[in-house]
């Protein structure tokens, strides 16, 4: 029915789980397994319809947009940022990459402006050391 053994097993398990919650009523049926089979068939049909809807939506959306290649500098910066303490990293990203003023960064991070300035200075200093060019680091 599904063309996928794993998916079929999941559907059968779901059908049995539904039967277990209705067992008080199902035990009086002549053939309770027939109810489980019917539920499993319905679940498989629902899955097929859902997959068709998803395929149509993907076709309507078209191919994904091309993503530009990441530069070596961007990779180096990302790697260096990972070495910073979280608060410094957050401050640097919000201030230098998202281009928020220090006061807004302070409000977002729940710290004072002076603290944010300190985190930015320490973070820039660490990045300059790690990246090897103190003149160009987020100046």
PDB file of C-alpha atoms in Angstrom:
ATOM      1  CA  UNK A   1       0.000   0.000   0.000  1.00  0.00           C
ATOM      2  CA  UNK A   2       2.697   2.524   0.962  1.00  0.00           C
ATOM      3  CA  UNK A   3       5.681   1.241  -0.983  1.00  0.00           C
ATOM      4  CA  UNK A   4       7.808   1.778   2.125  1.00  0.00           C
ATOM      5  CA  UNK A   5       8.143  -0.948   4.765  1.00  0.00           C
ATOM      6  CA  UNK A   6       9.047   1.479   7.545  1.00  0.00           C
ATOM      7  CA  UNK A   7       6.053   3.698   6.761  1.00  0.00           C
ATOM      8  CA  UNK A   8       3.772   0.650   6.610  1.00  0.00           C
ATOM      9  CA  UNK A   9       4.988  -0.497  10.031  1.00  0.00           C
ATOM     10  CA  UNK A  10       4.289   2.971  11.467  1.00  0.00           C
ATOM     11  CA  UNK A  11       0.776   2.944  10.005  1.00  0.00           C
ATOM     12  CA  UNK A  12       0.015  -0.500  11.438  1.00  0.00           C
ATOM     13  CA  UNK A  13       1.327   0.573  14.844  1.00  0.00           C
ATOM     14  CA  UNK A  14      -0.895   3.654  14.738  1.00  0.00           C
ATOM     15  CA  UNK A  15      -3.902   1.513  13.803  1.00  0.00           C
ATOM     16  CA  UNK A  16      -3.244  -0.834  16.736  1.00  0.00           C
ATOM     17  CA  UNK A  17      -2.734   2.133  19.081  1.00  0.00           C
ATOM     18  CA  UNK A  18      -6.119   3.501  18.027  1.00  0.00           C
ATOM     19  CA  UNK A  19      -7.687   0.080  18.513  1.00  0.00           C
ATOM     20  CA  UNK A  20      -6.268  -0.183  22.029  1.00  0.00           C
ATOM     21  CA  UNK A  21      -7.984   3.047  23.074  1.00  0.00           C
ATOM     22  CA  UNK A  22     -11.312   1.734  21.699  1.00  0.00           C
ATOM     23  CA  UNK A  23     -10.943  -1.866  22.828  1.00  0.00           C
ATOM     24  CA  UNK A  24     -14.009  -1.766  25.099  1.00  0.00           C
ATOM     25  CA  UNK A  25     -16.157  -1.272  21.998  1.00  0.00           C
ATOM     26  CA  UNK A  26     -14.039  -3.303  19.518  1.00  0.00           C
ATOM     27  CA  UNK A  27     -13.913  -6.516  21.553  1.00  0.00           C
ATOM     28  CA  UNK A  28     -17.611  -7.030  20.876  1.00  0.00           C
ATOM     29  CA  UNK A  29     -17.039  -6.994  17.083  1.00  0.00           C
ATOM     30  CA  UNK A  30     -17.080 -10.332  15.272  1.00  0.00           C
ATOM     31  CA  UNK A  31     -13.716  -9.570  13.652  1.00  0.00           C
ATOM     32  CA  UNK A  32     -11.885  -6.711  15.430  1.00  0.00           C
ATOM     33  CA  UNK A  33      -8.896  -7.178  13.108  1.00  0.00           C
ATOM     34  CA  UNK A  34     -11.058  -5.975  10.234  1.00  0.00           C
ATOM     35  CA  UNK A  35     -11.462  -2.646  12.015  1.00  0.00           C
ATOM     36  CA  UNK A  36      -7.688  -2.410  12.465  1.00  0.00           C
ATOM     37  CA  UNK A  37      -7.143  -3.238   8.775  1.00  0.00           C
ATOM     38  CA  UNK A  38      -9.677  -0.585   7.699  1.00  0.00           C
ATOM     39  CA  UNK A  39      -8.035   2.048   9.913  1.00  0.00           C
ATOM     40  CA  UNK A  40      -4.593   1.103   8.544  1.00  0.00           C
ATOM     41  CA  UNK A  41      -5.896   1.395   4.959  1.00  0.00           C
ATOM     42  CA  UNK A  42      -7.412   4.810   5.743  1.00  0.00           C
ATOM     43  CA  UNK A  43      -4.162   6.001   7.323  1.00  0.00           C
ATOM     44  CA  UNK A  44      -2.191   4.821   4.275  1.00  0.00           C
ATOM     45  CA  UNK A  45      -4.608   6.626   1.951  1.00  0.00           C
ATOM     46  CA  UNK A  46      -4.323   9.792   4.060  1.00  0.00           C
ATOM     47  CA  UNK A  47      -0.543   9.539   3.829  1.00  0.00           C
ATOM     48  CA  UNK A  48      -0.727   9.199   0.050  1.00  0.00           C
ATOM     49  CA  UNK A  49      -2.970  12.250  -0.250  1.00  0.00           C
ATOM     50  CA  UNK A  50      -0.661  14.248   2.037  1.00  0.00           C
ATOM     51  CA  UNK A  51       2.361  13.298  -0.089  1.00  0.00           C
ATOM     52  CA  UNK A  52       0.521  14.343  -3.257  1.00  0.00           C
ATOM     53  CA  UNK A  53      -0.332  17.729  -1.739  1.00  0.00           C
ATOM     54  CA  UNK A  54       3.290  18.212  -0.687  1.00  0.00           C
ATOM     55  CA  UNK A  55       4.552  17.289  -4.167  1.00  0.00           C
ATOM     56  CA  UNK A  56       2.146  19.737  -5.812  1.00  0.00           C
ATOM     57  CA  UNK A  57       3.226  22.485  -3.392  1.00  0.00           C
ATOM     58  CA  UNK A  58       6.896  21.818  -4.177  1.00  0.00           C
ATOM     59  CA  UNK A  59       6.200  21.974  -7.903  1.00  0.00           C
ATOM     60  CA  UNK A  60       4.365  25.282  -7.475  1.00  0.00           C
ATOM     61  CA  UNK A  61       7.244  26.687  -5.432  1.00  0.00           C
ATOM     62  CA  UNK A  62       9.742  25.902  -8.178  1.00  0.00           C
ATOM     63  CA  UNK A  63      13.426  25.185  -7.763  1.00  0.00           C
ATOM     64  CA  UNK A  64      15.199  26.573  -4.705  1.00  0.00           C
ATOM     65  CA  UNK A  65      17.026  29.851  -5.045  1.00  0.00           C
ATOM     66  CA  UNK A  66      20.736  29.549  -5.596  1.00  0.00           C
ATOM     67  CA  UNK A  67      22.815  30.246  -2.530  1.00  0.00           C
ATOM     68  CA  UNK A  68      26.039  32.166  -3.081  1.00  0.00           C
ATOM     69  CA  UNK A  69      29.255  30.466  -2.072  1.00  0.00           C
ATOM     70  CA  UNK A  70      30.601  31.326   1.363  1.00  0.00           C
ATOM     71  CA  UNK A  71      33.889  33.197   1.339  1.00  0.00           C
ATOM     72  CA  UNK A  72      36.961  31.964   3.156  1.00  0.00           C
ATOM     73  CA  UNK A  73      36.890  35.150   5.239  1.00  0.00           C
ATOM     74  CA  UNK A  74      33.307  34.548   6.346  1.00  0.00           C
ATOM     75  CA  UNK A  75      34.166  30.995   7.373  1.00  0.00           C
ATOM     76  CA  UNK A  76      37.200  32.194   9.327  1.00  0.00           C
ATOM     77  CA  UNK A  77      35.098  34.844  11.068  1.00  0.00           C
ATOM     78  CA  UNK A  78      32.389  32.299  11.955  1.00  0.00           C
ATOM     79  CA  UNK A  79      35.013  29.938  13.360  1.00  0.00           C
ATOM     80  CA  UNK A  80      36.616  32.729  15.394  1.00  0.00           C
ATOM     81  CA  UNK A  81      33.209  33.881  16.704  1.00  0.00           C
ATOM     82  CA  UNK A  82      32.557  30.351  18.010  1.00  0.00           C
ATOM     83  CA  UNK A  83      35.570  30.697  20.309  1.00  0.00           C
ATOM     84  CA  UNK A  84      34.156  33.765  22.076  1.00  0.00           C
ATOM     85  CA  UNK A  85      32.056  33.567  25.236  1.00  0.00           C
ATOM     86  CA  UNK A  86      28.348  33.665  24.355  1.00  0.00           C
ATOM     87  CA  UNK A  87      27.720  37.196  25.675  1.00  0.00           C
ATOM     88  CA  UNK A  88      30.608  38.640  23.625  1.00  0.00           C
ATOM     89  CA  UNK A  89      29.518  36.725  20.535  1.00  0.00           C
ATOM     90  CA  UNK A  90      25.930  37.953  20.879  1.00  0.00           C
ATOM     91  CA  UNK A  91      27.062  41.550  21.362  1.00  0.00           C
ATOM     92  CA  UNK A  92      29.378  41.454  18.342  1.00  0.00           C
ATOM     93  CA  UNK A  93      26.805  39.835  16.062  1.00  0.00           C
ATOM     94  CA  UNK A  94      24.016  42.213  17.087  1.00  0.00           C
ATOM     95  CA  UNK A  95      26.153  45.337  16.918  1.00  0.00           C
ATOM     96  CA  UNK A  96      28.464  44.695  13.958  1.00  0.00           C
ATOM     97  CA  UNK A  97      26.603  42.205  11.785  1.00  0.00           C
ATOM     98  CA  UNK A  98      22.963  43.150  12.480  1.00  0.00           C
ATOM     99  CA  UNK A  99      24.019  46.804  12.782  1.00  0.00           C
ATOM    100  CA  UNK A 100      22.111  47.628  15.972  1.00  0.00           C
ATOM    101  CA  UNK A 101      23.189  50.541  18.180  1.00  0.00           C
ATOM    102  CA  UNK A 102      24.843  49.725  21.516  1.00  0.00           C
ATOM    103  CA  UNK A 103      21.748  50.854  23.460  1.00  0.00           C
ATOM    104  CA  UNK A 104      19.504  48.439  21.558  1.00  0.00           C
ATOM    105  CA  UNK A 105      21.986  45.581  22.011  1.00  0.00           C
ATOM    106  CA  UNK A 106      21.991  46.377  25.737  1.00  0.00           C
ATOM    107  CA  UNK A 107      18.194  46.217  25.848  1.00  0.00           C
ATOM    108  CA  UNK A 108      18.110  42.898  23.980  1.00  0.00           C
ATOM    109  CA  UNK A 109      20.806  41.279  26.119  1.00  0.00           C
ATOM    110  CA  UNK A 110      19.584  42.788  29.370  1.00  0.00           C
ATOM    111  CA  UNK A 111      22.860  44.523  30.193  1.00  0.00           C
ATOM    112  CA  UNK A 112      24.047  48.117  30.570  1.00  0.00           C
ATOM    113  CA  UNK A 113      25.517  50.004  27.634  1.00  0.00           C
ATOM    114  CA  UNK A 114      28.924  50.175  29.344  1.00  0.00           C
ATOM    115  CA  UNK A 115      28.921  46.399  29.762  1.00  0.00           C
ATOM    116  CA  UNK A 116      28.065  45.928  26.095  1.00  0.00           C
ATOM    117  CA  UNK A 117      30.917  48.261  25.098  1.00  0.00           C
ATOM    118  CA  UNK A 118      33.267  46.233  27.276  1.00  0.00           C
ATOM    119  CA  UNK A 119      32.091  42.946  25.713  1.00  0.00           C
ATOM    120  CA  UNK A 120      32.492  44.426  22.240  1.00  0.00           C
ATOM    121  CA  UNK A 121      36.035  45.642  22.969  1.00  0.00           C
ATOM    122  CA  UNK A 122      37.122  42.303  24.476  1.00  0.00           C
ATOM    123  CA  UNK A 123      35.462  40.356  21.689  1.00  0.00           C
ATOM    124  CA  UNK A 124      37.067  42.459  18.957  1.00  0.00           C
ATOM    125  CA  UNK A 125      40.452  42.092  20.632  1.00  0.00           C
ATOM    126  CA  UNK A 126      40.087  38.297  20.765  1.00  0.00           C
ATOM    127  CA  UNK A 127      38.904  38.174  17.152  1.00  0.00           C
ATOM    128  CA  UNK A 128      41.837  40.317  16.049  1.00  0.00           C
ATOM    129  CA  UNK A 129      44.230  37.893  17.720  1.00  0.00           C
ATOM    130  CA  UNK A 130      42.535  34.836  16.235  1.00  0.00           C
ATOM    131  CA  UNK A 131      42.170  36.272  12.745  1.00  0.00           C
ATOM    132  CA  UNK A 132      45.665  37.760  12.742  1.00  0.00           C
ATOM    133  CA  UNK A 133      44.815  41.234  11.405  1.00  0.00           C
ATOM    134  CA  UNK A 134      43.910  43.654  14.215  1.00  0.00           C
ATOM    135  CA  UNK A 135      43.410  46.567  11.781  1.00  0.00           C
ATOM    136  CA  UNK A 136      40.521  44.951   9.864  1.00  0.00           C
ATOM    137  CA  UNK A 137      38.541  43.162  12.568  1.00  0.00           C
ATOM    138  CA  UNK A 138      35.080  44.709  12.741  1.00  0.00           C
ATOM    139  CA  UNK A 139      36.424  48.233  12.955  1.00  0.00           C
TER     140      UNK A 139
END
